[in-house]
Short mmCIF file of C-alpha atoms in Angstrom, two decimals:
data_model
loop_
_atom_site.label_atom_id
_atom_site.label_comp_id
_atom_site.label_asym_id
_atom_site.label_seq_id
_atom_site.Cartn_x
_atom_site.Cartn_y
_atom_site.Cartn_z
CA PHE E 1 -7.28 24.41 6.49
CA GLN E 2 -6.16 22.83 9.76
CA SER E 3 -7.51 19.43 8.66
CA LEU E 4 -5.69 19.73 5.35
CA GLN E 5 -2.46 20.66 7.14
CA ASN E 6 -2.80 17.67 9.47
CA ASP E 7 -3.33 15.33 6.51
CA THR E 8 -0.24 16.74 4.83
CA ASP E 9 1.87 16.40 7.97
CA THR E 10 0.71 12.80 8.47
CA ARG E 11 1.64 11.94 4.92
CA LEU E 12 5.05 13.49 5.29
CA THR E 13 5.92 11.87 8.64
CA MET E 14 4.52 8.37 8.02
CA SER E 15 7.24 5.68 8.05
CA TYR E 16 7.20 2.07 6.92
CA PHE E 17 9.59 -0.80 7.64
CA ILE E 18 9.82 -3.96 5.54
CA ALA E 19 11.38 -6.79 7.54
CA ALA E 20 12.21 -10.34 6.43
CA ILE E 21 13.45 -13.30 8.49
CA SER E 22 14.27 -16.90 7.63
CA ASN E 23 11.60 -19.50 8.24
CA SER E 24 14.39 -21.88 9.31
CA GLY E 25 12.40 -24.77 7.94
CA GLY E 26 9.33 -23.89 9.94
CA ALA E 27 5.94 -22.65 8.84
CA PRO E 28 5.72 -19.05 7.56
CA GLU E 29 2.95 -18.43 10.10
CA GLN E 30 5.43 -18.99 12.93
CA ALA E 31 7.76 -16.32 11.50
CA TYR E 32 4.79 -14.02 11.04
CA ARG E 33 3.74 -14.36 14.69
CA LYS E 34 7.34 -13.84 15.82
CA MET E 35 7.59 -10.55 13.94
CA GLN E 36 4.20 -9.45 15.21
CA ALA E 37 5.28 -10.09 18.80
CA ALA E 38 8.50 -8.17 18.13
CA GLY E 39 6.90 -4.76 17.64
CA ALA E 40 3.21 -4.83 16.72
CA CYS E 41 1.45 -6.27 19.75
CA PRO E 42 -0.19 -4.80 22.86
CA GLU E 43 3.04 -5.24 24.83
CA LYS E 44 5.08 -3.51 22.10
CA PRO E 45 2.67 -1.16 20.34
CA PHE E 46 5.17 0.51 18.04
CA ALA E 47 3.54 -0.27 14.70
CA GLU E 48 0.70 -1.83 12.78
CA MET E 49 1.80 -4.94 10.86
CA PHE E 50 0.66 -6.27 7.47
CA LYS E 51 1.56 -9.36 5.50
CA PHE E 52 3.94 -8.50 2.67
CA GLU E 53 3.90 -10.99 -0.17
CA VAL E 54 7.20 -11.33 -2.05
CA PRO E 55 6.77 -13.33 -5.28
CA SER E 56 9.00 -16.19 -6.37
CA LEU E 57 11.61 -14.47 -8.50
CA THR E 58 14.41 -15.92 -10.63
CA VAL E 59 17.48 -16.31 -8.42
CA GLY E 60 20.32 -16.60 -10.95
CA THR E 61 23.91 -16.84 -9.72
CA LEU E 62 25.38 -15.63 -6.43
CA ASP E 63 27.69 -13.19 -8.25
CA THR E 64 24.72 -11.72 -10.09
CA LEU E 65 22.81 -11.25 -6.84
CA MET E 66 25.75 -9.57 -5.11
CA THR E 67 26.24 -7.14 -7.99
CA LEU E 68 22.51 -6.53 -8.21
CA SER E 69 22.32 -5.87 -4.47
CA ASP E 70 24.61 -2.85 -4.83
CA ASP E 71 22.86 -1.61 -7.97
CA LEU E 72 19.43 -1.91 -6.36
CA VAL E 73 20.32 0.58 -3.62
CA LYS E 74 21.14 3.17 -6.30
CA THR E 75 18.10 2.30 -8.40
CA ASP E 76 15.86 2.57 -5.35
CA SER E 77 17.19 6.06 -4.65
CA VAL E 78 16.82 7.15 -8.30
CA VAL E 79 13.22 5.95 -8.61
CA GLU E 80 12.31 7.51 -5.26
CA GLY E 81 13.77 10.78 -6.58
CA ILE E 82 11.38 10.59 -9.54
CA VAL E 83 8.43 10.04 -7.20
CA ARG E 84 9.51 13.07 -5.14
CA LYS E 85 9.86 15.24 -8.26
CA ILE E 86 6.29 14.49 -9.25
CA GLU E 87 5.15 15.28 -5.68
CA ARG E 88 7.01 18.61 -5.67
CA THR E 89 5.68 19.53 -9.11
CA SER E 90 2.16 18.72 -7.94
CA VAL E 91 2.50 20.87 -4.82
CA GLU E 92 3.71 23.79 -6.95
CA LEU E 93 0.90 23.34 -9.46
CA PHE E 94 -1.75 23.07 -6.77
CA GLU E 95 -0.31 26.25 -5.22
CA LYS E 96 0.82 24.67 -1.95
CA ARG E 97 -2.43 22.72 -1.42
CA ALA E 98 -2.02 19.03 -0.72
CA PRO E 99 -2.29 17.35 -4.15
CA GLU E 100 -4.68 14.42 -4.47
CA LEU E 101 -2.19 11.86 -5.76
CA SER E 102 -3.12 8.22 -5.79
CA VAL E 103 -1.71 4.85 -6.84
CA GLY E 104 -4.08 2.72 -8.87
CA GLY E 105 -7.00 4.80 -7.67
CA VAL E 106 -6.20 4.42 -3.95
CA PRO E 107 -4.03 6.48 -1.56
CA ALA E 108 -0.35 5.53 -1.55
CA GLN E 109 -0.54 4.22 2.04
CA ARG E 110 -3.34 1.83 1.19
CA TYR E 111 -1.47 0.63 -1.91
CA ILE E 112 1.59 -0.15 0.22
CA GLN E 113 -0.44 -1.97 2.85
CA GLN E 114 -2.28 -4.01 0.21
CA PHE E 115 0.69 -4.47 -2.10
CA ALA E 116 0.49 -7.23 -4.70
CA TRP E 117 3.10 -7.91 -7.36
CA ASP E 118 1.98 -6.87 -10.88
CA SER E 119 2.97 -9.92 -12.92
CA ALA E 120 1.40 -8.55 -16.10
CA LYS E 121 3.54 -5.42 -16.00
CA TYR E 122 6.65 -6.98 -14.49
CA PRO E 123 6.82 -10.75 -15.29
CA ASN E 124 8.38 -12.33 -12.20
CA ARG E 125 9.99 -15.19 -14.17
CA ARG E 126 12.27 -12.86 -16.11
CA PRO E 127 15.93 -12.67 -15.00
CA LEU E 128 16.28 -10.21 -12.14
CA LYS E 129 18.73 -7.97 -13.97
CA GLU E 130 16.31 -7.62 -16.89
CA LEU E 131 13.44 -7.01 -14.50
CA VAL E 132 15.30 -4.22 -12.72
CA SER E 133 16.27 -2.66 -16.07
CA LEU E 134 12.64 -2.82 -17.21
CA ILE E 135 11.39 -1.07 -14.06
CA ALA E 136 14.19 1.52 -14.00
CA GLY E 137 13.80 2.24 -17.72
CA GLY E 138 10.08 2.90 -17.33
CA ALA E 139 10.75 5.25 -14.41
CA ALA E 140 13.46 7.06 -16.39
CA GLY E 141 10.98 7.58 -19.23
CA ILE E 142 8.54 9.16 -16.80
CA GLU E 143 11.27 11.46 -15.47
CA GLU E 144 12.27 12.58 -18.97
CA GLU E 145 8.67 13.31 -19.91
CA LEU E 146 8.22 15.30 -16.70
CA LYS E 147 11.38 17.26 -17.45
CA GLN E 148 10.17 18.19 -20.94
CA LEU E 149 6.66 19.10 -19.82
CA SER E 150 7.96 21.17 -16.89
CA ALA E 151 10.44 23.01 -19.13
CA SER E 152 7.72 23.85 -21.69
CA PHE E 153 5.40 25.03 -18.92
CA ALA E 154 8.14 27.15 -17.33
CA ASP E 155 8.97 28.77 -20.69
CA LYS E 156 5.33 29.62 -21.30
CA GLN E 157 4.98 31.01 -17.76
CA GLN E 158 8.07 33.17 -18.30
CA ALA E 159 6.65 34.49 -21.57
CA LEU E 160 3.45 35.49 -19.77
CA THR E 161 5.42 37.10 -16.93
CA ASP E 162 7.50 39.10 -19.43
CA ALA E 163 4.34 40.22 -21.24
CA LYS E 164 2.76 41.39 -17.97
CA ARG E 165 5.97 43.13 -16.96
CA LYS E 166 6.05 45.05 -20.23
CA GLN E 167 2.45 46.05 -19.72
CA GLY E 168 2.84 47.22 -16.15
CA GLY E 169 6.42 48.51 -16.07
CA ASN E 170 7.68 52.07 -16.34
CA LEU E 171 8.68 53.77 -19.60
CA MET E 172 12.11 52.14 -19.50
CA GLN E 173 10.66 48.65 -19.91
CA ALA E 174 6.94 48.79 -20.75
CA ASP E 175 5.70 48.08 -24.26
CA LEU E 176 5.36 51.64 -25.55
CA ASN E 177 2.59 50.67 -27.94
CA ASP E 178 0.54 49.77 -24.85
CA VAL E 179 1.36 53.05 -23.09
CA LEU E 180 1.09 55.59 -25.91
CA ASN E 181 -1.95 56.42 -28.01
CA ASP E 182 -2.89 58.31 -31.18
CA ASP E 183 -3.49 61.59 -29.34
CA ILE E 184 0.03 61.53 -27.87
CA MET E 185 1.78 60.44 -31.06
CA ARG E 186 0.03 63.07 -33.23
CA LYS E 187 1.94 65.73 -31.28
CA VAL E 188 5.33 64.09 -31.89
CA ASN E 189 7.36 64.99 -34.96
CA VAL E 190 8.75 61.62 -36.05
CA VAL E 191 11.42 61.72 -38.78
CA ASP E 192 12.73 58.76 -40.76
CA THR E 193 14.65 59.73 -43.89
CA GLU E 194 17.80 58.58 -45.61
CA TYR E 195 19.94 60.63 -43.24
CA LEU E 196 17.83 61.34 -40.14
CA LYS E 197 15.85 59.22 -37.69
CA THR E 198 13.78 59.97 -34.59
CA VAL E 199 14.64 57.70 -31.66
CA PHE E 200 12.96 57.41 -28.26
CA VAL E 201 14.93 57.79 -25.03
CA ALA E 202 13.54 56.87 -21.59
CA ILE E 203 15.13 58.57 -18.58
CA PRO E 204 14.59 58.65 -14.80
CA LYS E 205 12.43 61.64 -13.88
CA SER E 206 15.16 62.92 -11.59
CA GLN E 207 17.41 63.41 -14.64
CA LYS E 208 15.01 65.74 -16.50
CA GLU E 209 17.01 68.96 -16.21
CA ASN E 210 20.33 67.27 -16.86
CA PHE E 211 18.99 65.49 -19.95
CA GLU E 212 17.34 68.54 -21.49
CA SER E 213 20.46 70.67 -21.02
CA SER E 214 22.92 68.12 -22.37
CA VAL E 215 21.09 65.97 -24.93
CA ASP E 216 22.44 68.04 -27.86
CA LYS E 217 25.97 67.26 -26.70
CA MET E 218 25.57 63.52 -26.11
CA ALA E 219 28.16 61.36 -27.91
CA SER E 220 29.96 64.58 -28.86
CA ASP E 221 33.00 62.73 -30.22
CA LEU E 222 31.00 60.45 -32.50
CA VAL E 223 30.46 62.44 -35.71
CA GLY E 224 33.56 63.55 -37.62
CA TYR E 225 33.80 66.62 -39.86
CA GLY E 226 36.90 67.24 -41.96
CA GLY E 227 38.60 67.15 -45.33
CA PRO E 228 41.07 69.22 -47.43
CA ASP E 229 41.66 72.68 -45.93
CA TRP E 230 41.09 74.97 -48.96
CA THR E 231 41.54 78.12 -46.85
CA ARG E 232 45.31 77.70 -46.75
CA ASP E 233 45.79 77.44 -50.54
CA PRO E 234 42.61 78.31 -52.48
CA SER E 235 44.59 78.30 -55.75
CA LYS E 236 44.15 74.50 -55.93
CA LEU E 237 40.40 74.65 -55.35
CA GLY E 238 38.70 72.32 -57.84
CA GLN E 239 41.93 70.58 -58.84
CA PRO E 240 42.90 66.98 -58.02
CA VAL E 241 43.85 66.74 -54.37
CA SER E 242 45.69 64.03 -52.45
CA PHE E 243 43.20 62.51 -49.96
CA GLY E 244 43.88 59.22 -48.13
CA SER E 245 45.88 59.07 -44.95
CA LYS E 246 47.23 62.55 -45.46
CA VAL E 247 43.85 64.08 -44.71
CA ASP E 248 42.29 64.10 -41.23
CA ARG E 249 38.63 63.13 -41.69
CA HIS E 250 37.87 64.04 -38.06
CA THR E 251 39.38 67.47 -37.68
CA LYS E 252 36.23 68.43 -35.84
CA ARG E 253 33.88 66.18 -33.87
CA GLY E 254 30.32 66.58 -32.70
CA SER E 255 27.13 64.90 -31.55
CA PRO E 256 24.75 63.10 -33.93
CA VAL E 257 21.78 64.77 -32.18
CA VAL E 258 19.98 67.41 -34.25
CA PRO E 259 20.04 70.53 -32.03
CA GLY E 260 16.66 71.39 -30.55
CA SER E 261 15.03 68.18 -31.71
CA ALA E 262 14.27 66.73 -28.25
CA GLN E 263 10.52 66.48 -27.55
CA LEU E 264 8.86 65.28 -24.35
CA VAL E 265 6.49 62.49 -25.40
CA HIS E 266 5.10 61.08 -22.16
CA SER E 267 5.88 60.69 -18.46
CA ASP E 268 4.78 58.62 -15.47
CA GLU E 269 5.58 58.70 -11.76
CA ASP E 270 9.21 57.66 -12.17
CA THR E 271 10.26 58.05 -15.79
CA MET E 272 10.01 60.29 -18.86
CA LEU E 273 10.09 59.51 -22.57
CA TYR E 274 11.66 61.84 -25.12
CA ALA E 275 11.80 61.78 -28.91
CA VAL E 276 15.21 62.82 -30.25
CA THR E 277 16.24 63.14 -33.90
CA ILE E 278 19.76 61.98 -34.76
CA LEU E 279 21.94 61.46 -37.84
CA LYS E 280 21.51 57.87 -38.99
CA SER E 281 25.07 57.26 -40.08
CA GLN E 282 28.23 58.69 -41.60
CA TYR E 283 29.97 57.50 -44.74
CA GLU E 284 33.64 58.10 -45.30
CA ALA E 285 34.62 57.88 -48.96
CA GLY E 286 37.23 55.44 -50.11
CA TYR E 287 40.65 56.50 -51.35
CA TYR E 288 43.82 55.19 -52.95
CA GLU E 289 46.97 54.38 -51.00
CA GLY E 290 49.44 54.21 -53.85
CA ASP E 291 47.91 51.78 -56.32
CA GLU E 292 45.68 50.10 -53.74
CA PHE E 293 42.13 51.36 -53.19
CA GLN E 294 40.91 51.55 -49.60
CA PRO E 295 37.09 51.09 -49.61
CA GLY E 296 34.85 53.55 -47.82
CA THR E 297 33.28 52.81 -44.44
CA LYS E 298 29.86 53.52 -42.95
CA ILE E 299 29.36 54.16 -39.23
CA ASP E 300 25.93 53.45 -37.69
CA PHE E 301 25.24 56.20 -35.19
CA GLU E 302 22.12 54.70 -33.59
CA GLU E 303 24.03 51.83 -31.97
CA GLU E 304 26.78 54.15 -30.75
CA PHE E 305 24.21 56.63 -29.47
CA ALA E 306 22.54 53.80 -27.52
CA LYS E 307 25.89 53.11 -25.82
CA ALA E 308 26.19 56.78 -24.87
CA CYS E 309 22.67 56.62 -23.39
CA ARG E 310 23.52 53.55 -21.32
CA GLU E 311 26.56 55.31 -19.87
CA LYS E 312 24.21 57.93 -18.44
CA ARG E 313 21.64 55.29 -17.37
CA TYR E 314 19.21 56.29 -20.07
CA VAL E 315 17.48 53.68 -22.23
CA LEU E 316 17.21 53.98 -26.01
CA ARG E 317 13.92 52.20 -26.70
CA GLU E 318 13.52 50.13 -29.83
CA PHE E 319 10.09 51.33 -30.83
CA LYS E 320 7.95 51.83 -33.90
CA TRP E 321 4.48 53.27 -33.36
CA ASP E 322 1.64 50.96 -34.36
CA SER E 323 -1.85 52.15 -33.42
CA SER E 324 -3.21 48.58 -33.56
CA ALA E 325 -0.39 47.09 -31.49
CA ALA E 326 -2.07 47.72 -28.12
CA SER E 327 -5.05 45.52 -28.96
CA LYS E 328 -2.69 42.94 -30.50
CA SER E 329 -0.62 42.89 -27.29
CA ALA E 330 -3.72 42.47 -25.15
CA MET E 331 -4.88 39.59 -27.34
CA ALA E 332 -1.40 38.04 -27.19
CA ARG E 333 -1.36 38.27 -23.38
CA GLU E 334 -4.81 36.72 -23.16
CA GLN E 335 -3.73 33.93 -25.49
CA LEU E 336 -0.63 33.33 -23.37
CA LYS E 337 -2.79 33.14 -20.24
CA VAL E 338 -5.08 30.61 -21.89
CA GLU E 339 -2.06 28.55 -22.97
CA VAL E 340 -0.49 28.70 -19.48
CA ASP E 341 -3.76 27.63 -17.84
CA GLY E 342 -4.15 24.81 -20.35
CA MET E 343 -0.60 23.57 -19.85
CA LYS E 344 -1.02 23.79 -16.06
CA SER E 345 -4.18 21.67 -16.18
CA ALA E 346 -2.52 19.17 -18.50
CA LEU E 347 0.53 18.92 -16.23
CA MET E 348 -1.73 18.42 -13.20
CA ARG E 349 -3.47 15.54 -14.98
CA TRP E 350 -0.12 14.11 -16.03
CA CYS E 351 1.17 14.18 -12.44
CA LYS E 352 -1.95 12.46 -11.13
CA THR E 353 -1.64 9.74 -13.79
CA HIS E 354 2.10 9.12 -13.70
CA TYR E 355 2.59 9.46 -9.95
CA GLY E 356 0.97 6.05 -9.61
CA ASP E 357 3.22 4.57 -12.31
CA ALA E 358 6.37 5.89 -10.63
CA PHE E 359 5.21 4.80 -7.19
CA VAL E 360 4.40 1.29 -8.43
CA ALA E 361 7.89 1.07 -9.95
CA TRP E 362 9.43 2.22 -6.66
CA MET E 363 7.59 -0.39 -4.59
CA HIS E 364 8.50 -3.19 -7.01
CA ILE E 365 12.18 -2.21 -6.71
CA LYS E 366 11.85 -2.46 -2.93
CA VAL E 367 10.31 -5.91 -3.20
CA ILE E 368 13.20 -7.05 -5.40
CA ARG E 369 15.63 -5.62 -2.81
CA VAL E 370 13.91 -7.63 -0.06
CA PHE E 371 14.10 -10.78 -2.18
CA VAL E 372 17.78 -10.34 -3.13
CA GLU E 373 18.90 -9.40 0.39
CA SER E 374 16.96 -12.34 1.87
CA VAL E 375 18.50 -14.86 -0.53
CA LEU E 376 21.99 -13.49 0.10
CA ARG E 377 21.46 -13.54 3.86
CA TYR E 378 19.47 -16.76 4.33
CA GLY E 379 20.66 -18.81 1.33
CA LEU E 380 18.86 -21.34 -0.84
CA PRO E 381 16.31 -22.71 -1.17
CA VAL E 382 14.29 -19.52 -0.85
CA ASP E 383 12.56 -19.73 2.52
CA PHE E 384 11.75 -16.47 4.26
CA THR E 385 8.77 -14.44 5.43
CA ALA E 386 8.42 -10.68 4.95
CA VAL E 387 6.09 -8.26 6.70
CA LEU E 388 5.31 -4.57 6.50
CA TYR E 389 5.29 -2.36 9.58
CA LYS E 390 3.36 0.90 9.53
CA VAL E 391 5.27 2.74 12.23
CA HIS E 392 3.30 4.77 14.72
CA PRO E 393 4.39 8.45 14.76
CA GLY E 394 7.60 8.95 16.71
CA LYS E 395 8.15 5.21 17.33
CA ASP E 396 10.83 4.55 14.70
CA VAL E 397 13.69 4.17 17.20
CA GLN E 398 11.68 2.04 19.64
CA LEU E 399 10.54 -0.29 16.85
CA THR E 400 14.07 -0.67 15.49
CA GLN E 401 15.42 -1.53 18.92
CA ALA E 402 12.57 -3.96 19.60
CA LEU E 403 13.13 -5.75 16.26
CA ASP E 404 16.88 -5.97 16.86
CA LYS E 405 16.25 -7.49 20.26
CA ALA E 406 13.58 -9.98 19.16
CA LEU E 407 14.86 -10.92 15.69
CA GLY E 408 18.61 -10.55 15.92
CA ASN E 409 21.62 -10.10 18.16
CA ALA E 410 22.75 -6.60 17.13
CA THR E 411 23.29 -3.87 19.73
CA ASP E 412 22.69 -0.16 19.37
CA ASP E 413 26.38 0.33 18.56
CA ASP E 414 26.48 -2.16 15.69
CA LEU E 415 27.26 -0.07 12.64
CA GLU E 416 29.00 -0.89 9.42
CA ASP E 417 32.12 1.04 8.47
CA ASP E 418 30.14 3.27 6.10
CA GLY E 419 27.86 4.39 8.95
CA ASP E 420 24.75 2.52 7.76
CA GLU E 421 22.64 0.61 10.26
CA TYR E 422 23.36 -3.11 10.48
CA HIS E 423 20.80 -5.71 11.48
CA ASP E 424 20.86 -9.51 11.76
CA PHE E 425 17.81 -9.66 9.52
CA VAL E 426 16.65 -7.89 6.37
CA LEU E 427 15.23 -4.44 7.15
CA LEU E 428 14.26 -1.68 4.72
CA LYS E 429 12.97 1.67 5.96
CA PHE E 430 11.19 4.25 3.84
CA ASP E 431 8.80 7.19 3.98
CA PRO E 432 6.15 7.16 1.21
#
């Protein structure tokens, strides 16, 4: 484990500099030796240096290069972000172990140190703007594919988590078909007629006495009883009577719960499940208001009873007993697990494959940045030498200062107005 941790830390803290200076009409080898003496020699052992070949790219116009220079900074950041997303996804998939990601079959560090432009994938004679669009477009496609795959995987994981939660939760949230069995349900009187229905209510165990003493009175203002009062004038009994708004349909109110119908079905450490029979609904007949008929209305009591349960922190469970459902649920959970494992493996393979593609795109963008910045700084014809420094751990500042002193005239206080470092030569820093 310690070795693995050290490898991870090294990968995370490794820094690289790409530097480019003008040949000033001299041989590239002279510039190479100058940059080696600046920070990668026994007297200044701040880094290991490698040759960094920048291909001959299409220059175009000065205006195009200046515009492209600004765009390249943004593109570089965007493509790096895609590389980092794949790294983070890999770490999550490998459950915090260092993922074995490579570029073209070799570690990323070796790819950087042996970098060679891929002319087959990115033709170097194409206009620079088109070349950048080609590279950025390919990276964007990778990001979109990762987004879709990650979303599908997350949805499937959530479905499995929900299924496990229903299996292992208390009676307020567990799948009741998993918890109950035929022996338990045979003792429960379940009613489902035109007018009556048995519903299942889960309550905290601490509310047992309160529930049993008050369940018959729950939602006591829900059901209305009323109509013409024949006791006052029985002489009109059986004759046409004026209904409508003149008659109070809710003279008396009560609960939809059938008195004495509550049955304890099952209990666990924290919760209890009761079966309660309630009136399904109430229909109020239509009537005439003058010459206009007012249609009748039907009130669903189950939904209103569920609201009354929630007010008391009870849960009306939507449940229909199915003796075969438990095995179906177990099979469904197993199938979900198989699907999650399959999608995880597929996403791991995808990350390993496309990490290299994204990383290659990122490095090619950096090479174009070096080329554009060198042409803008040193002019035409193109005549510069670039090298790659693999910075020794903790030597970033010393190397920067040594390069500024040997290759330019900038002091430690030379900063642009936006706070970025300024150097008298082209310098790109990055952490792979």
